[in-house]
Amino acid sequence: MLISCVAYQNGRKLADIEPEDIHRYLVQPDSFVWVALLEPDERVLELMQAEFDLHPLAIEDARHGHQRPKIEEYGDVLFVVLHMIEQAEGSELRTGEVDVFVGRNFILSVRTGVEKGFREVRTRAEREPELLRRGPGYVLYALMDAVVDRYFPILQTIESDLERIEEQIFAATSPRANIEALYALKQRLMVFRHAVGPLLESLGNISGARVPVTCSGMQEYFRDVSDHLHRLDQTIESIRDTVSTAISVNLSMITLQESENMKRLAAYAALIAVPTLIVGLYGMNFDYMPELHWRYGYALVCGVMAAIDGYIFYRLRKAKWL
Amino acid sequence: MLISCVAYQNGRKLADIEPEDIHRYLVQPDSFVWVALLEPDERVLELMQAEFDLHPLAIEDARHGHQRPKIEEYGDVLFVVLHMIEQAEGSELRTGEVDVFVGRNFILSVRTGVEKGFREVRTRAEREPELLRRGPGYVLYALMDAVVDRYFPILQTIESDLERIEEQIFAATSPRANIEALYALKQRLMVFRHAVGPLLESLGNISGARVPVTCSGMQEYFRDVSDHLHRLDQTIESIRDTVSTAISVNLSMITLQESENMKRLAAYAALIAVPTLIVGLYGMNFDYMPELHWRYGYALVCGVMAAIDGYIFYRLRKAKWL
Amino acid sequence: MLISCVAYQNGRKLADIEPEDIHRYLVQPDSFVWVALLEPDERVLELMQAEFDLHPLAIEDARHGHQRPKIEEYGDVLFVVLHMIEQAEGSELRTGEVDVFVGRNFILSVRTGVEKGFREVRTRAEREPELLRRGPGYVLYALMDAVVDRYFPILQTIESDLERIEEQIFAATSPRANIEALYALKQRLMVFRHAVGPLLESLGNISGARVPVTCSGMQEYFRDVSDHLHRLDQTIESIRDTVSTAISVNLSMITLQESENMKRLAAYAALIAVPTLIVGLYGMNFDYMPELHWRYGYALVCGVMAAIDGYIFYRLRKAKWL
Amino acid sequence: MLISCVAYQNGRKLADIEPEDIHRYLVQPDSFVWVALLEPDERVLELMQAEFDLHPLAIEDARHGHQRPKIEEYGDVLFVVLHMIEQAEGSELRTGEVDVFVGRNFILSVRTGVEKGFREVRTRAEREPELLRRGPGYVLYALMDAVVDRYFPILQTIESDLERIEEQIFAATSPRANIEALYALKQRLMVFRHAVGPLLESLGNISGARVPVTCSGMQEYFRDVSDHLHRLDQTIESIRDTVSTAISVNLSMITLQESENMKRLAAYAALIAVPTLIVGLYGMNFDYMPELHWRYGYALVCGVMAAIDGYIFYRLRKAKWL
Amino acid sequence: MLISCVAYQNGRKLADIEPEDIHRYLVQPDSFVWVALLEPDERVLELMQAEFDLHPLAIEDARHGHQRPKIEEYGDVLFVVLHMIEQAEGSELRTGEVDVFVGRNFILSVRTGVEKGFREVRTRAEREPELLRRGPGYVLYALMDAVVDRYFPILQTIESDLERIEEQIFAATSPRANIEALYALKQRLMVFRHAVGPLLESLGNISGARVPVTCSGMQEYFRDVSDHLHRLDQTIESIRDTVSTAISVNLSMITLQESENMKRLAAYAALIAVPTLIVGLYGMNFDYMPELHWRYGYALVCGVMAAIDGYIFYRLRKAKWL
């Protein structure tokens, strides 16, 4: 689906144009064309390939999707793949992809799998013609910046989920639920690692020393994106580390809980076993058991048992077994 | 076994030729010879070594097999080793190897240990003469692309196996089977790591800055293979990480299950131990135990025991021990 | 909030100046301006941006805060972000940030989130004009040195906390508290890792071979800061490693404690179960049980039970179960 | 002990010579001397140092032994240390060392600690004069190739040992023996890591870009050795990884086994505890317990107990506790 | 404290000199001054700084101590920090430091915290004037070599301690002591890691390609030190790895021991519980229990109980529970 196809000159919108007319605008000086597609069909992709003279391998990637984030050069054209992450219902994450082709005088974005687009990016860019005048390289920056900035709130959700699980671990109320939650959280985190890690690696190519021509003069901007990715990366690593520790702490808490239950159990067993022995004693049928004939023998034995249990109880309570 | 031996000129098939005639075609302009062998005997290998002037160390490797994936230069000739992985019966994996020698005007592939060959690669290549005209470098790309693309569905099988195990872990029904399954899955994954890791490393040599002459102008194609390998590598690492976590989560679940069983056990023990004490009490032989002579003493004691057990049952159920 | 704004010439204080007059002093030879801000409002930041001609992306970072430590070059201007760590009440850590802009003839520090400022740094610098004469690069060193030196005592607190926890682990008195303490300590340590690691990495840029002009001739000083950070980094890694080991040792201690409790328990159970069997034996109602009619049968049985228990007790004590 | 001392010219054996005459042969064109020592005494080493003009630090290393594998250049002379590993009786490994000095026209090997020497290497080399003509560099390759090839069968023994342990782990019959076996296997593996890892690192120096003069033209051969070491290294890492997993799987199996024993235990306890309560009930001495006077009370109670136990048994069997 | 202050010329001792006269000897050709200090006071350090013109940051480091091992260049002067490790009473380690300043014609060592000095190094150096003639670079090598060689025996003590603990783990006699010992051993090992790791890293600077002028021509010697450090490093990593495995093996052994105790326990419980049920049975007060009136009923029941226990005992012994 074609979302928009606009020609810009000197940072100002020239006209909404038809995709078939793109090549006419590409030859104009100081201008570029910005096309946005959403899950395009085969025909549109072929048109774009023809208009912008895109490399078949890059088009192949865009067609199939499910690429890892990357920044590749095909001659003068940059091919950029970004993962987009959206919070779906529940705590599930929905992953989409935006593939961007950036040439000297055009930029083409192909979005798939997520709902939220880049309308606001375009609106903001059009309000700042002095920046937009820098051309497709600046638009690429603006798109990447938007994608990366959307990672932050979702990762914060994960962080606060983790904090909630931590509290439950130390409350030791629902170890089974904790394990499941930690496991699920780790899976969600993996989605971020796959989005952030490879992109960070690729970004070195356009913010470092040797820079593709389409991004020249933009290094400081791409370094800024790279810096955001570094922060995300650091947070991801922290969470990962914490999740690992939390899983092993949870195991410790389960073992500890079991150990404490066993102590309480043993305590109660003691409170019952000792009197059981005593009552068994006076159930013996010996002819000569003087206590059996005492007037208050029964009461006395009951008293003795109560006293023993009282003492055991006192000792165990002191030892914190009860 | 010789599968095929064909000479190509300008991207088009010239003729099926006899191995002994290879040297005649090697001197023709704009042409190359593509030979495919399957588990060849000594004699055939020696013939190939003579026809193509192959380095003895490379031939030695091809003869013995069981190499790690690699890409080596012997003068102008590239020697490439790829692992092929096939799903055998059950969840077992069958590993084979294809050794490829690529020269300026020839390509020789030696396949061992797997059933599926490269007939379809040849067929497709012959349908696209404008690509095949690029020579042995392109054929090498086509072979590598085919081998690597066959990894994906098998790795997906492993991924879905892992998901099934995960469900069973949290269902906590068959911990022993889970451990065995995770262990076996990790072994299967190792096969992939050995296939993907070293190849990815070696590929840097033919997709990077300094490129062997046989692959010149093909960098974008080999980068594409490299990109596929990166995706596989990432998936492998994710699965590895998840398997480790799953093993430790499974241990937590076992411990937890044990802990819960112990609580249920203790609960039942309490329900029996307390009445046992009471019946022992009235089994004592004291002369003066007034209750023994009450008309409804027996019924009363039974009632009291039932009441106590009812209360214990209520308390334990509330504490989720039962 | 403006804390101070001073112009220096040849290493000596020239005058406290108004922010609006900064540009007048910037043109004077051999002089520089040193401005310190505390949580400045938007208006002040804009004034600074105008006076010093700062890059919008850097100002953006300073405005939003929550950056990772870094050293970035925007043309001739260095933009440095440092984390400041203060001990809050309890064992909590309070993290702040100081963002420093360093140009050829100015230095601007923007501090947020922590109480303690850099007054003493300025005082000391003003006492050493021969060093201050080196200009903003030296002031940057002095600020970094101050920030990094403040890390040491706080990290030592963490180290001594860890030692206290270690003792408790081996005393095995409060496993639950130990786990919580180790977990919290690891979180505190994470704050340091985030402060030290990225800064260490960035410092390579100004203490290594290619040095920004504002820091030229200062490499040995920045290498000194780098060296301090290396020491911190090493300590952090040691503590991390020790915490991991301590968590697993704690689990071992819990399991061991449980195992020892079970043995003690079993020992007491044996001391009770055996006499219980014997008293049951003599509670049987057989007509012909000669012992029942012995004069000292009762006493004898009691004696036998005591003897058996004594023997069991002796054996178990020898086996260290009691 | 001097094993052999031979002069070669143009790849053919010239003569067995006396160590004292070495210097005479060193001056002849196209020839080199190959000396093999076994645990030499001080005097022989000094003679060699004098004849070949060896660096004192290298001689020092050869004298003391217990070096890590390495390849060092002392001027034009290469000093190579290799670990030799032999299967001793039992599953123990015996580690020896061979120190090799390689100059432009000589090669000296000093072997210690292992039984098997390099006679077959020399025999094979002498059968291939066209290769031996390449000089000491080729002999070095042949020695390294022999040493490295001897690693493979021993590592395979370790691999098959590991497979046997794996089977026992899942059979769960001898957890204690498994732990000990895994631990011992890991120690044996360490011997290989120390032999392979450092050598692989050092080999980069003589198979890479800048090559010592004694090895020039031999890069493909040393790359072959390097490739073998890579395969060993990969196998070692796989085994290491598997051993770690196996240790934790074994712990899981122990815990699981314990958990299953506890369930079986609890089941039997239930089968005994319930009848014990019932027989206690009818051991009570109440005056009015009508059942006691029934004709078939005793039989009935026995029947009821059997029925209850039957039911419990059926339930527990269904729950797989028995 | 000044230990010695000696001037050397052409590798021979010229004279013991007063610290105040150092500058006179520094101007003499082919000579250098070697000063050794032990925990010097402020005044001596200032004198040295003045005599040798040392950089204030380096002097600052030497004054404060507690540096990580490092090799830094301040202009032509090398500043080297080494950790010294001594076996204190018990298994504790005492860590000291030696800071060395090396210039073109002087070497100054400042030792703190350990007892053993470098007298023997000086004695040996003075016996080998042809080496000492090489100047301060050689003395630096001799000091480093001495420091590093002293690490070996202490690390061997740790290795043999570890072996003793390993035996105890598999003997399973004192799990608690094992944990404590492993933990303490790991802490001791950390001392070595901090001494060896950073030094190894720094040594690259003086044994690699670009070498400071004071060490020129000495690369082979420093490579030798580096090689020793590599061996230490490898041993440290092996021990670390083994300690981690040992901790988890110890946990396995504890769990296993617990599991075996539980089985033995359960076995004894069975031996008691079954007869207890039987004696309870014949304690019932039914009117019609024919066995009670049999002549040998009592004996029979005792026999039956013994037989049952005998059978249970036989079964459990066969199952290795007893």
mmCIF file of N, CA and C in Angstrom, chain A residues 9 35 60 87 113 272:
data_model
loop_
_atom_site.group_PDB
_atom_site.id
_atom_site.type_symbol
_atom_site.label_atom_id
_atom_site.label_comp_id
_atom_site.label_asym_id
_atom_site.label_seq_id
_atom_site.Cartn_x
_atom_site.Cartn_y
_atom_site.Cartn_z
ATOM 1 N N GLN A 9 12.082 19.975 -2.474
ATOM 2 C CA GLN A 9 13.171 20.763 -3.067
ATOM 3 C C GLN A 9 13.641 21.776 -2.040
ATOM 4 N N VAL A 35 9.317 8.268 -0.423
ATOM 5 C CA VAL A 35 8.185 7.371 -0.611
ATOM 6 C C VAL A 35 8.019 6.489 0.616
ATOM 7 N N GLU A 60 14.931 -8.318 -2.827
ATOM 8 C CA GLU A 60 14.611 -9.677 -2.353
ATOM 9 C C GLU A 60 14.426 -9.663 -0.827
ATOM 10 N N GLN A 87 3.938 -2.860 21.747
ATOM 11 C CA GLN A 87 3.297 -3.606 22.828
ATOM 12 C C GLN A 87 1.967 -4.115 22.283
ATOM 13 N N GLY A 113 4.119 -5.247 9.380
ATOM 14 C CA GLY A 113 3.898 -5.948 10.649
ATOM 15 C C GLY A 113 3.534 -5.112 11.854
ATOM 16 N N ILE A 272 3.935 -34.472 68.646
ATOM 17 C CA ILE A 272 2.990 -35.586 68.658
ATOM 18 C C ILE A 272 3.664 -36.901 69.025
#
